[in-house]
PDB file of C-alpha atoms in Angstrom:
ATOM      1  CA  MET T   1      86.144  49.677 -64.549  1.00 72.00           C
ATOM      2  CA  MET T   2      84.858  52.341 -66.915  1.00 72.00           C
ATOM      3  CA  THR T   3      86.025  49.462 -69.083  1.00 76.00           C
ATOM      4  CA  ILE T   4      82.981  47.204 -68.539  1.00 87.00           C
ATOM      5  CA  LEU T   5      80.145  50.246 -66.896  1.00 93.00           C
ATOM      6  CA  LEU T   6      80.416  52.052 -69.386  1.00 95.00           C
ATOM      7  CA  PRO T   7      79.186  50.348 -71.814  1.00 96.00           C
ATOM      8  CA  LEU T   8      77.519  48.339 -69.819  1.00 97.00           C
ATOM      9  CA  VAL T   9      74.875  51.085 -67.726  1.00 97.00           C
ATOM     10  CA  GLY T  10      74.826  53.504 -71.652  1.00 97.00           C
ATOM     11  CA  SER T  11      73.533  50.587 -73.599  1.00 98.00           C
ATOM     12  CA  PHE T  12      70.984  49.160 -71.208  1.00 98.00           C
ATOM     13  CA  LEU T  13      69.791  52.577 -70.244  1.00 98.00           C
ATOM     14  CA  ILE T  14      69.868  53.423 -74.363  1.00 98.00           C
ATOM     15  CA  THR T  15      68.011  50.306 -74.178  1.00 98.00           C
ATOM     16  CA  VAL T  16      65.430  50.497 -72.263  1.00 98.00           C
ATOM     17  CA  ALA T  17      65.022  54.768 -72.823  1.00 98.00           C
ATOM     18  CA  PHE T  18      63.788  53.941 -76.637  1.00 97.00           C
ATOM     19  CA  MET T  19      61.952  50.397 -77.201  1.00 97.00           C
ATOM     20  CA  PRO T  20      58.631  52.321 -75.679  1.00 96.00           C
ATOM     21  CA  ALA T  21      58.639  54.107 -78.704  1.00 96.00           C
ATOM     22  CA  LEU T  22      60.256  51.616 -80.948  1.00 95.00           C
ATOM     23  CA  ILE T  23      57.145  48.331 -79.849  1.00 94.00           C
ATOM     24  CA  ARG T  24      54.538  51.775 -80.493  1.00 93.00           C
ATOM     25  CA  TYR T  25      55.456  52.237 -83.971  1.00 91.00           C
ATOM     26  CA  PHE T  26      54.581  48.410 -84.720  1.00 88.00           C
ATOM     27  CA  ARG T  27      51.764  47.892 -83.228  1.00 88.00           C
ATOM     28  CA  ALA T  28      50.393  52.042 -84.571  1.00 85.00           C
ATOM     29  CA  ARG T  29      52.086  49.616 -88.091  1.00 79.00           C
ATOM     30  CA  HIS T  30      50.305  46.067 -87.178  1.00 70.00           C
ATOM     31  CA  GLU T  31      53.808  44.616 -87.559  1.00 67.00           C
ATOM     32  CA  GLY T  32      53.898  41.505 -84.773  1.00 62.00           C
ATOM     33  CA  GLN T  33      55.068  38.224 -85.138  1.00 60.00           C
ATOM     34  CA  MET T  34      53.504  34.953 -87.256  1.00 56.00           C
ATOM     35  CA  ILE T  35      54.027  32.230 -84.561  1.00 55.00           C
ATOM     36  CA  ARG T  36      54.805  29.321 -86.719  1.00 57.00           C
ATOM     37  CA  GLU T  37      51.989  26.419 -87.478  1.00 50.00           C
ATOM     38  CA  GLU T  38      54.009  23.166 -85.765  1.00 55.00           C
ATOM     39  CA  GLY T  39      54.231  25.251 -82.486  1.00 56.00           C
ATOM     40  CA  PRO T  40      52.220  24.732 -79.180  1.00 60.00           C
ATOM     41  CA  SER T  41      49.322  26.094 -79.299  1.00 56.00           C
ATOM     42  CA  TRP T  42      49.520  27.803 -77.391  1.00 52.00           C
ATOM     43  CA  HIS T  43      51.441  30.367 -78.592  1.00 60.00           C
ATOM     44  CA  GLU T  44      48.974  31.094 -80.510  1.00 62.00           C
ATOM     45  CA  LYS T  45      48.023  33.979 -78.191  1.00 65.00           C
ATOM     46  CA  LYS T  46      51.758  35.685 -78.521  1.00 69.00           C
ATOM     47  CA  SER T  47      50.558  36.687 -83.065  1.00 71.00           C
ATOM     48  CA  GLY T  48      51.565  39.997 -83.344  1.00 74.00           C
ATOM     49  CA  THR T  49      52.929  40.537 -80.312  1.00 88.00           C
ATOM     50  CA  PRO T  50      55.810  43.163 -82.363  1.00 90.00           C
ATOM     51  CA  THR T  51      59.153  42.109 -82.898  1.00 88.00           C
ATOM     52  CA  MET T  52      62.528  43.051 -84.820  1.00 91.00           C
ATOM     53  CA  GLY T  53      63.240  44.113 -81.429  1.00 94.00           C
ATOM     54  CA  GLY T  54      66.788  42.958 -81.778  1.00 95.00           C
ATOM     55  CA  LEU T  55      67.287  46.797 -83.848  1.00 95.00           C
ATOM     56  CA  LEU T  56      67.692  48.772 -81.077  1.00 97.00           C
ATOM     57  CA  TYR T  57      69.779  46.654 -78.846  1.00 97.00           C
ATOM     58  CA  MET T  58      72.044  45.931 -81.893  1.00 97.00           C
ATOM     59  CA  ILE T  59      72.550  50.429 -81.950  1.00 97.00           C
ATOM     60  CA  ALA T  60      72.679  50.798 -78.748  1.00 98.00           C
ATOM     61  CA  ILE T  61      75.501  48.027 -78.579  1.00 98.00           C
ATOM     62  CA  VAL T  62      77.347  49.296 -81.511  1.00 98.00           C
ATOM     63  CA  VAL T  63      77.394  53.102 -80.256  1.00 98.00           C
ATOM     64  CA  MET T  64      78.059  52.218 -76.672  1.00 97.00           C
ATOM     65  CA  THR T  65      81.552  50.185 -78.326  1.00 97.00           C
ATOM     66  CA  LEU T  66      82.387  52.963 -80.669  1.00 96.00           C
ATOM     67  CA  ALA T  67      81.609  55.107 -77.324  1.00 95.00           C
ATOM     68  CA  THR T  68      83.738  53.478 -74.991  1.00 95.00           C
ATOM     69  CA  SER T  69      86.772  52.070 -77.663  1.00 93.00           C
ATOM     70  CA  TRP T  70      87.183  56.432 -78.174  1.00 91.00           C
ATOM     71  CA  ILE T  71      87.069  57.080 -74.782  1.00 89.00           C
ATOM     72  CA  VAL T  72      89.773  53.853 -74.173  1.00 86.00           C
ATOM     73  CA  GLN T  73      91.997  54.337 -76.149  1.00 81.00           C
ATOM     74  CA  PRO T  74      91.101  58.244 -78.072  1.00 78.00           C
ATOM     75  CA  HIS T  75      91.151  58.290 -81.689  1.00 74.00           C
ATOM     76  CA  HIS T  76      92.259  54.941 -82.527  1.00 81.00           C
ATOM     77  CA  VAL T  77      89.250  51.842 -81.704  1.00 86.00           C
ATOM     78  CA  LEU T  78      91.092  47.764 -83.353  1.00 91.00           C
ATOM     79  CA  PRO T  79      90.346  46.042 -86.616  1.00 92.00           C
ATOM     80  CA  THR T  80      88.813  43.208 -84.187  1.00 93.00           C
ATOM     81  CA  THR T  81      86.131  46.050 -82.946  1.00 95.00           C
ATOM     82  CA  TRP T  82      85.524  47.075 -86.243  1.00 95.00           C
ATOM     83  CA  ILE T  83      85.106  43.361 -86.916  1.00 96.00           C
ATOM     84  CA  LEU T  84      82.562  42.601 -84.390  1.00 97.00           C
ATOM     85  CA  LEU T  85      80.602  45.515 -84.921  1.00 97.00           C
ATOM     86  CA  PHE T  86      80.805  43.800 -88.612  1.00 97.00           C
ATOM     87  CA  ILE T  87      79.349  40.240 -87.756  1.00 97.00           C
ATOM     88  CA  LEU T  88      76.524  42.025 -84.683  1.00 98.00           C
ATOM     89  CA  VAL T  89      75.752  44.177 -88.300  1.00 97.00           C
ATOM     90  CA  LEU T  90      75.496  42.193 -91.271  1.00 96.00           C
ATOM     91  CA  TYR T  91      74.208  38.556 -89.203  1.00 96.00           C
ATOM     92  CA  GLY T  92      71.643  41.262 -88.020  1.00 96.00           C
ATOM     93  CA  GLY T  93      70.565  42.472 -91.438  1.00 94.00           C
ATOM     94  CA  LEU T  94      69.830  39.052 -93.084  1.00 94.00           C
ATOM     95  CA  GLY T  95      67.749  38.265 -89.599  1.00 93.00           C
ATOM     96  CA  ALA T  96      65.934  41.923 -89.797  1.00 92.00           C
ATOM     97  CA  TRP T  97      65.695  41.648 -94.472  1.00 89.00           C
ATOM     98  CA  ASP T  98      64.436  37.417 -92.925  1.00 87.00           C
ATOM     99  CA  ASP T  99      61.946  39.145 -90.694  1.00 87.00           C
ATOM    100  CA  SER T 100      61.158  41.850 -92.918  1.00 85.00           C
ATOM    101  CA  ILE T 101      59.891  38.975 -95.220  1.00 82.00           C
ATOM    102  CA  LYS T 102      57.788  37.257 -93.314  1.00 75.00           C
ATOM    103  CA  LEU T 103      55.663  40.444 -91.890  1.00 75.00           C
ATOM    104  CA  PHE T 104      55.290  41.769 -95.499  1.00 70.00           C
ATOM    105  CA  HIS T 105      53.786  38.496 -96.545  1.00 64.00           C
ATOM    106  CA  ARG T 106      51.931  37.631 -92.985  1.00 60.00           C
ATOM    107  CA  GLN T 107      54.258  34.321 -93.746  1.00 57.00           C
ATOM    108  CA  ASN T 108      56.375  32.564 -90.834  1.00 58.00           C
ATOM    109  CA  GLU T 109      58.684  32.085 -93.888  1.00 63.00           C
ATOM    110  CA  GLY T 110      60.819  34.405 -94.588  1.00 62.00           C
ATOM    111  CA  LEU T 111      64.847  34.225 -96.043  1.00 72.00           C
ATOM    112  CA  LYS T 112      65.156  30.810 -98.290  1.00 79.00           C
ATOM    113  CA  ALA T 113      67.927  28.576 -96.130  1.00 82.00           C
ATOM    114  CA  TRP T 114      70.656  29.449 -98.930  1.00 80.00           C
ATOM    115  CA  GLN T 115      70.420  32.912 -98.676  1.00 86.00           C
ATOM    116  CA  LYS T 116      70.200  33.127 -95.246  1.00 87.00           C
ATOM    117  CA  MET T 117      73.932  31.064 -94.926  1.00 91.00           C
ATOM    118  CA  LEU T 118      75.693  32.504 -98.293  1.00 93.00           C
ATOM    119  CA  GLY T 119      75.845  36.374 -96.154  1.00 92.00           C
ATOM    120  CA  GLN T 120      76.621  34.022 -92.789  1.00 95.00           C
ATOM    121  CA  ILE T 121      79.229  32.033 -95.277  1.00 96.00           C
ATOM    122  CA  VAL T 122      80.192  35.682 -96.346  1.00 95.00           C
ATOM    123  CA  GLY T 123      80.801  37.307 -92.940  1.00 95.00           C
ATOM    124  CA  ALA T 124      82.673  34.467 -91.541  1.00 95.00           C
ATOM    125  CA  LEU T 125      84.957  34.571 -94.897  1.00 95.00           C
ATOM    126  CA  ILE T 126      85.799  38.661 -93.648  1.00 95.00           C
ATOM    127  CA  LEU T 127      86.257  37.424 -90.116  1.00 95.00           C
ATOM    128  CA  PHE T 128      89.217  35.344 -91.430  1.00 94.00           C
ATOM    129  CA  TRP T 129      90.559  37.349 -93.454  1.00 93.00           C
ATOM    130  CA  VAL T 130      90.892  40.466 -90.821  1.00 92.00           C
ATOM    131  CA  TYR T 131      91.961  37.262 -88.664  1.00 91.00           C
ATOM    132  CA  THR T 132      94.774  36.884 -90.650  1.00 90.00           C
ATOM    133  CA  HIS T 133      96.023  40.484 -91.243  1.00 88.00           C
ATOM    134  CA  GLU T 134      95.896  40.476 -87.437  1.00 85.00           C
ATOM    135  CA  GLN T 135      98.537  37.332 -87.762  1.00 83.00           C
ATOM    136  CA  LEU T 136      96.189  35.632 -85.473  1.00 85.00           C
ATOM    137  CA  PRO T 137      97.106  31.781 -84.785  1.00 85.00           C
ATOM    138  CA  MET T 138      95.796  29.614 -87.600  1.00 88.00           C
ATOM    139  CA  ALA T 139      95.243  27.051 -84.528  1.00 86.00           C
ATOM    140  CA  LEU T 140      92.263  25.413 -82.151  1.00 90.00           C
ATOM    141  CA  HIS T 141      92.914  25.772 -77.953  1.00 87.00           C
ATOM    142  CA  VAL T 142      92.769  23.063 -76.534  1.00 86.00           C
ATOM    143  CA  PRO T 143      92.074  22.606 -72.843  1.00 80.00           C
ATOM    144  CA  GLY T 144      94.753  20.911 -71.433  1.00 76.00           C
ATOM    145  CA  PHE T 145      96.011  20.199 -74.659  1.00 80.00           C
ATOM    146  CA  GLY T 146      98.097  23.081 -75.641  1.00 79.00           C
ATOM    147  CA  ASP T 147      97.405  24.363 -79.504  1.00 85.00           C
ATOM    148  CA  TRP T 148      96.197  22.207 -83.336  1.00 87.00           C
ATOM    149  CA  THR T 149      97.667  24.200 -86.221  1.00 87.00           C
ATOM    150  CA  MET T 150      94.825  24.875 -88.752  1.00 85.00           C
ATOM    151  CA  SER T 151      96.634  26.452 -91.271  1.00 81.00           C
ATOM    152  CA  GLY T 152      93.893  27.534 -94.254  1.00 84.00           C
ATOM    153  CA  TRP T 153      91.611  25.506 -92.598  1.00 90.00           C
ATOM    154  CA  TYR T 154      91.024  28.103 -90.145  1.00 92.00           C
ATOM    155  CA  ALA T 155      88.910  29.071 -93.055  1.00 94.00           C
ATOM    156  CA  LEU T 156      86.739  26.042 -92.394  1.00 95.00           C
ATOM    157  CA  PHE T 157      86.783  26.426 -88.928  1.00 96.00           C
ATOM    158  CA  ILE T 158      85.480  30.091 -88.460  1.00 96.00           C
ATOM    159  CA  ILE T 159      82.152  29.589 -90.984  1.00 96.00           C
ATOM    160  CA  VAL T 160      81.505  26.445 -89.282  1.00 97.00           C
ATOM    161  CA  TRP T 161      81.805  27.990 -86.027  1.00 97.00           C
ATOM    162  CA  LEU T 162      79.507  31.428 -87.409  1.00 97.00           C
ATOM    163  CA  VAL T 163      76.926  29.162 -88.819  1.00 97.00           C
ATOM    164  CA  GLY T 164      76.646  26.827 -86.098  1.00 97.00           C
ATOM    165  CA  PHE T 165      76.074  29.474 -83.310  1.00 97.00           C
ATOM    166  CA  SER T 166      74.434  32.296 -85.320  1.00 97.00           C
ATOM    167  CA  ASN T 167      71.295  29.305 -86.035  1.00 96.00           C
ATOM    168  CA  ALA T 168      71.713  28.285 -82.434  1.00 97.00           C
ATOM    169  CA  VAL T 169      70.152  30.243 -80.804  1.00 98.00           C
ATOM    170  CA  ASN T 170      67.920  31.424 -83.542  1.00 96.00           C
ATOM    171  CA  LEU T 171      66.897  27.872 -82.470  1.00 95.00           C
ATOM    172  CA  SER T 172      66.877  28.816 -79.578  1.00 96.00           C
ATOM    173  CA  ASP T 173      64.380  31.855 -79.427  1.00 95.00           C
ATOM    174  CA  GLY T 174      61.193  29.942 -78.765  1.00 90.00           C
ATOM    175  CA  LEU T 175      60.266  31.131 -75.078  1.00 95.00           C
ATOM    176  CA  ASP T 176      59.555  34.992 -73.702  1.00 95.00           C
ATOM    177  CA  GLY T 177      63.649  35.771 -72.529  1.00 96.00           C
ATOM    178  CA  LEU T 178      64.910  32.531 -72.962  1.00 98.00           C
ATOM    179  CA  VAL T 179      68.186  33.934 -75.451  1.00 98.00           C
ATOM    180  CA  SER T 180      67.683  37.359 -73.539  1.00 97.00           C
ATOM    181  CA  GLY T 181      68.671  35.898 -70.618  1.00 98.00           C
ATOM    182  CA  LEU T 182      70.833  33.085 -72.156  1.00 98.00           C
ATOM    183  CA  ALA T 183      73.314  35.449 -74.249  1.00 98.00           C
ATOM    184  CA  SER T 184      74.116  38.316 -71.884  1.00 98.00           C
ATOM    185  CA  ILE T 185      75.401  35.148 -69.250  1.00 98.00           C
ATOM    186  CA  ALA T 186      77.550  34.037 -72.185  1.00 98.00           C
ATOM    187  CA  PHE T 187      79.073  37.702 -73.315  1.00 98.00           C
ATOM    188  CA  ALA T 188      79.408  38.360 -69.911  1.00 98.00           C
ATOM    189  CA  ALA T 189      82.143  35.490 -69.512  1.00 98.00           C
ATOM    190  CA  TYR T 190      83.599  36.493 -72.596  1.00 98.00           C
ATOM    191  CA  GLY T 191      83.901  39.770 -71.248  1.00 97.00           C
ATOM    192  CA  VAL T 192      85.524  39.148 -68.186  1.00 97.00           C
ATOM    193  CA  VAL T 193      87.794  36.649 -69.777  1.00 97.00           C
ATOM    194  CA  ALA T 194      89.225  39.198 -72.255  1.00 96.00           C
ATOM    195  CA  PHE T 195      89.549  41.559 -68.765  1.00 95.00           C
ATOM    196  CA  GLN T 196      92.009  39.202 -68.612  1.00 94.00           C
ATOM    197  CA  GLN T 197      93.410  38.606 -70.984  1.00 93.00           C
ATOM    198  CA  HIS T 198      94.222  42.801 -71.710  1.00 93.00           C
ATOM    199  CA  GLN T 199      91.756  42.670 -74.897  1.00 94.00           C
ATOM    200  CA  LEU T 200      89.876  45.679 -74.035  1.00 94.00           C
ATOM    201  CA  ASN T 201      88.056  46.356 -76.873  1.00 94.00           C
ATOM    202  CA  ILE T 202      86.579  42.609 -76.639  1.00 96.00           C
ATOM    203  CA  ALA T 203      85.788  42.994 -72.770  1.00 97.00           C
ATOM    204  CA  ILE T 204      83.403  46.714 -74.026  1.00 97.00           C
ATOM    205  CA  PHE T 205      82.153  45.482 -76.564  1.00 98.00           C
ATOM    206  CA  CYS T 206      80.588  41.956 -75.006  1.00 98.00           C
ATOM    207  CA  PHE T 207      79.538  43.895 -72.267  1.00 98.00           C
ATOM    208  CA  ALA T 208      78.013  46.578 -74.677  1.00 98.00           C
ATOM    209  CA  VAL T 209      76.025  43.596 -75.647  1.00 98.00           C
ATOM    210  CA  VAL T 210      75.064  42.851 -71.907  1.00 98.00           C
ATOM    211  CA  GLY T 211      73.470  46.262 -71.546  1.00 98.00           C
ATOM    212  CA  GLY T 212      71.941  45.432 -73.839  1.00 98.00           C
ATOM    213  CA  LEU T 213      69.866  42.881 -73.664  1.00 98.00           C
ATOM    214  CA  LEU T 214      69.180  43.291 -70.242  1.00 98.00           C
ATOM    215  CA  GLY T 215      67.465  46.589 -70.699  1.00 98.00           C
ATOM    216  CA  PHE T 216      65.853  44.222 -73.732  1.00 98.00           C
ATOM    217  CA  LEU T 217      64.933  41.641 -71.280  1.00 98.00           C
ATOM    218  CA  ILE T 218      62.577  44.150 -68.928  1.00 97.00           C
ATOM    219  CA  PHE T 219      60.515  43.915 -73.015  1.00 97.00           C
ATOM    220  CA  ASN T 220      60.616  40.717 -73.172  1.00 96.00           C
ATOM    221  CA  HIS T 221      60.242  38.672 -70.460  1.00 94.00           C
ATOM    222  CA  LYS T 222      57.410  36.370 -70.045  1.00 92.00           C
ATOM    223  CA  PRO T 223      54.793  38.284 -71.194  1.00 92.00           C
ATOM    224  CA  ALA T 224      56.931  39.064 -73.733  1.00 93.00           C
ATOM    225  CA  LYS T 225      55.867  42.866 -75.854  1.00 94.00           C
ATOM    226  CA  ILE T 226      58.806  43.245 -78.431  1.00 95.00           C
ATOM    227  CA  PHE T 227      60.301  39.196 -79.764  1.00 95.00           C
ATOM    228  CA  MET T 228      64.343  39.683 -80.862  1.00 95.00           C
ATOM    229  CA  GLY T 229      63.062  38.008 -84.193  1.00 92.00           C
ATOM    230  CA  ASP T 230      65.673  36.436 -85.666  1.00 93.00           C
ATOM    231  CA  THR T 231      67.283  40.018 -86.429  1.00 94.00           C
ATOM    232  CA  GLY T 232      68.005  39.923 -82.571  1.00 96.00           C
ATOM    233  CA  SER T 233      68.827  36.215 -82.520  1.00 97.00           C
ATOM    234  CA  LEU T 234      71.484  35.736 -85.945  1.00 97.00           C
ATOM    235  CA  ALA T 235      73.521  38.925 -84.634  1.00 97.00           C
ATOM    236  CA  LEU T 236      74.036  37.530 -81.473  1.00 98.00           C
ATOM    237  CA  GLY T 237      74.651  34.115 -82.376  1.00 97.00           C
ATOM    238  CA  GLY T 238      77.396  35.459 -84.754  1.00 97.00           C
ATOM    239  CA  ALA T 239      79.077  38.035 -82.545  1.00 98.00           C
ATOM    240  CA  LEU T 240      78.404  35.349 -79.762  1.00 98.00           C
ATOM    241  CA  ALA T 241      81.109  32.603 -81.567  1.00 98.00           C
ATOM    242  CA  ALA T 242      83.371  35.732 -83.337  1.00 97.00           C
ATOM    243  CA  VAL T 243      84.225  36.508 -79.784  1.00 98.00           C
ATOM    244  CA  ALA T 244      85.596  33.203 -78.296  1.00 97.00           C
ATOM    245  CA  ILE T 245      87.207  32.757 -82.250  1.00 96.00           C
ATOM    246  CA  LEU T 246      89.012  36.451 -81.078  1.00 96.00           C
ATOM    247  CA  LEU T 247      89.720  35.458 -77.738  1.00 96.00           C
ATOM    248  CA  HIS T 248      92.026  32.681 -78.803  1.00 94.00           C
ATOM    249  CA  HIS T 249      89.244  30.013 -76.244  1.00 95.00           C
ATOM    250  CA  GLU T 250      87.185  29.001 -79.992  1.00 95.00           C
ATOM    251  CA  LEU T 251      86.165  25.250 -78.597  1.00 95.00           C
ATOM    252  CA  SER T 252      84.970  26.922 -74.655  1.00 96.00           C
ATOM    253  CA  LEU T 253      81.629  27.884 -77.020  1.00 97.00           C
ATOM    254  CA  LEU T 254      80.749  24.251 -76.847  1.00 97.00           C
ATOM    255  CA  TRP T 255      80.242  24.365 -73.022  1.00 97.00           C
ATOM    256  CA  ILE T 256      79.876  28.282 -72.160  1.00 97.00           C
ATOM    257  CA  GLY T 257      77.000  27.506 -74.844  1.00 97.00           C
ATOM    258  CA  LEU T 258      75.884  24.642 -73.780  1.00 98.00           C
ATOM    259  CA  VAL T 259      71.772  25.056 -73.830  1.00 98.00           C
ATOM    260  CA  PHE T 260      72.384  26.499 -77.943  1.00 98.00           C
ATOM    261  CA  VAL T 261      74.116  22.772 -78.732  1.00 98.00           C
ATOM    262  CA  ILE T 262      71.646  21.580 -76.887  1.00 98.00           C
ATOM    263  CA  GLU T 263      68.521  23.097 -78.487  1.00 98.00           C
ATOM    264  CA  THR T 264      70.217  22.685 -81.982  1.00 97.00           C
ATOM    265  CA  ALA T 265      71.701  19.182 -81.139  1.00 97.00           C
ATOM    266  CA  SER T 266      67.373  18.714 -80.470  1.00 97.00           C
ATOM    267  CA  VAL T 267      66.157  19.340 -83.007  1.00 96.00           C
ATOM    268  CA  ILE T 268      68.875  17.310 -84.823  1.00 96.00           C
ATOM    269  CA  LEU T 269      67.776  14.015 -83.621  1.00 96.00           C
ATOM    270  CA  GLN T 270      64.485  14.869 -84.161  1.00 96.00           C
ATOM    271  CA  VAL T 271      63.812  15.147 -87.099  1.00 95.00           C
ATOM    272  CA  ALA T 272      66.967  12.192 -87.946  1.00 96.00           C
ATOM    273  CA  SER T 273      64.889   9.598 -85.706  1.00 96.00           C
ATOM    274  CA  PHE T 274      61.898  11.050 -87.680  1.00 93.00           C
ATOM    275  CA  LYS T 275      63.171  10.168 -91.249  1.00 93.00           C
ATOM    276  CA  LEU T 276      64.391   7.183 -89.805  1.00 92.00           C
ATOM    277  CA  THR T 277      62.228   5.676 -87.888  1.00 93.00           C
ATOM    278  CA  GLY T 278      58.272   7.539 -88.285  1.00 90.00           C
ATOM    279  CA  LYS T 279      59.386   8.628 -84.140  1.00 92.00           C
ATOM    280  CA  ARG T 280      60.092  11.179 -82.430  1.00 94.00           C
ATOM    281  CA  ILE T 281      62.718  11.156 -79.818  1.00 95.00           C
ATOM    282  CA  PHE T 282      60.969  14.407 -77.816  1.00 95.00           C
ATOM    283  CA  LEU T 283      57.437  15.566 -77.902  1.00 94.00           C
ATOM    284  CA  MET T 284      58.348  18.625 -79.779  1.00 94.00           C
ATOM    285  CA  SER T 285      61.590  20.286 -80.825  1.00 92.00           C
ATOM    286  CA  PRO T 286      63.450  22.506 -80.250  1.00 95.00           C
ATOM    287  CA  ILE T 287      63.925  20.935 -76.552  1.00 97.00           C
ATOM    288  CA  HIS T 288      62.408  24.170 -75.016  1.00 96.00           C
ATOM    289  CA  HIS T 289      59.228  22.831 -76.701  1.00 95.00           C
ATOM    290  CA  HIS T 290      59.845  19.044 -75.148  1.00 96.00           C
ATOM    291  CA  PHE T 291      59.534  20.882 -71.336  1.00 96.00           C
ATOM    292  CA  GLU T 292      55.935  22.802 -72.343  1.00 94.00           C
ATOM    293  CA  MET T 293      54.783  19.977 -74.096  1.00 93.00           C
ATOM    294  CA  LEU T 294      55.884  18.017 -70.511  1.00 95.00           C
ATOM    295  CA  GLY T 295      53.424  20.635 -68.378  1.00 94.00           C
ATOM    296  CA  TRP T 296      56.415  22.657 -67.838  1.00 95.00           C
ATOM    297  CA  SER T 297      56.254  27.017 -67.570  1.00 94.00           C
ATOM    298  CA  GLU T 298      57.888  29.341 -69.911  1.00 95.00           C
ATOM    299  CA  TRP T 299      59.355  30.922 -66.885  1.00 96.00           C
ATOM    300  CA  LYS T 300      59.587  27.442 -65.497  1.00 97.00           C
ATOM    301  CA  ILE T 301      62.135  26.713 -68.608  1.00 97.00           C
ATOM    302  CA  ASP T 302      63.843  29.867 -68.411  1.00 97.00           C
ATOM    303  CA  PHE T 303      65.531  29.550 -64.808  1.00 97.00           C
ATOM    304  CA  THR T 304      66.022  26.074 -65.446  1.00 98.00           C
ATOM    305  CA  PHE T 305      67.976  27.245 -68.633  1.00 98.00           C
ATOM    306  CA  TRP T 306      69.434  30.152 -67.680  1.00 98.00           C
ATOM    307  CA  GLY T 307      70.578  27.907 -64.492  1.00 98.00           C
ATOM    308  CA  ILE T 308      72.542  25.902 -66.714  1.00 98.00           C
ATOM    309  CA  GLY T 309      74.116  28.881 -68.891  1.00 98.00           C
ATOM    310  CA  LEU T 310      75.001  30.285 -65.388  1.00 98.00           C
ATOM    311  CA  VAL T 311      76.985  26.988 -64.142  1.00 98.00           C
ATOM    312  CA  THR T 312      78.378  26.455 -67.544  1.00 98.00           C
ATOM    313  CA  ALA T 313      79.546  30.113 -67.856  1.00 98.00           C
ATOM    314  CA  VAL T 314      81.198  30.395 -64.825  1.00 97.00           C
ATOM    315  CA  SER T 315      83.360  26.711 -64.989  1.00 97.00           C
ATOM    316  CA  GLY T 316      84.180  27.748 -67.465  1.00 96.00           C
ATOM    317  CA  VAL T 317      85.672  30.687 -66.839  1.00 97.00           C
ATOM    318  CA  TRP T 318      87.063  29.330 -64.627  1.00 94.00           C
ATOM    319  CA  VAL T 319      88.587  26.715 -66.843  1.00 91.00           C
ATOM    320  CA  MET T 320      90.127  29.681 -69.368  1.00 90.00           C
ATOM    321  CA  LEU T 321      91.112  31.710 -66.756  1.00 89.00           C
ATOM    322  CA  ALA T 322      93.267  28.226 -65.363  1.00 83.00           C
ATOM    323  CA  ASN T 323      94.990  27.737 -68.475  1.00 72.00           C
TER     324      ASN T 323
END
């Protein structure tokens, strides 16, 4: 139980204890989120809300993952733990760079797409190197069909998975508390699977993430006192994909992260439809804005999407443990 409770509670307490000070610091420096002009008009009142809150829960995750790992396995932190923390920090660093540009120039545009993608690809390739070094299977696990050997092509898969899901989580971060809740559910699901597989180091990391996010949600639920920014969302997406890969349940993320997949698909479909036909499928994308335009409150959207995430997480864990 210590494997679960220590990182969960520790990460939660660190985040809750220091977040008020971080909020005061950002407010004193007048560093707040610039709301994109093409978003819902009623989001303009959120302009100026402190962002980059992901920095604090990232620190909490790193501290509690390492502390718990050293307690459980004294003086020996596994390479898979280091690579998870590396992906979290690298992708979070890219997001922080992006957020800093936006704040410095008082605009909603940060890093260029190619710059962000280059950093994401580098992280994915380093994950692949660790993966091969640990002699993990170069194959996709397909539930009901076994493993599909990919050999060197697995490197391309890792790039697609990390880049794709880091951006998917980033796209989903458009409502107060939405991603905090969804990511908590997803990481908790993988934490249970890791625990059942006796991969305690991955379980420790997952529950440290859950603790940090639950602590952050106290300040991020509507009306949000602080946003996670690209700092937090890119880090969460990259780490979530890395966890699924290291647990050898890669494709399960399409189901456990179904809301993230739908959010991304809504953007792709909207852009494709407008370019091909001049018509839009949704009132606004990503799809959470579509429901806002229909008159749904942020809380209603949050609870609905969290509910979907909980159903896919529980059913996904059941399938993974059954296989």
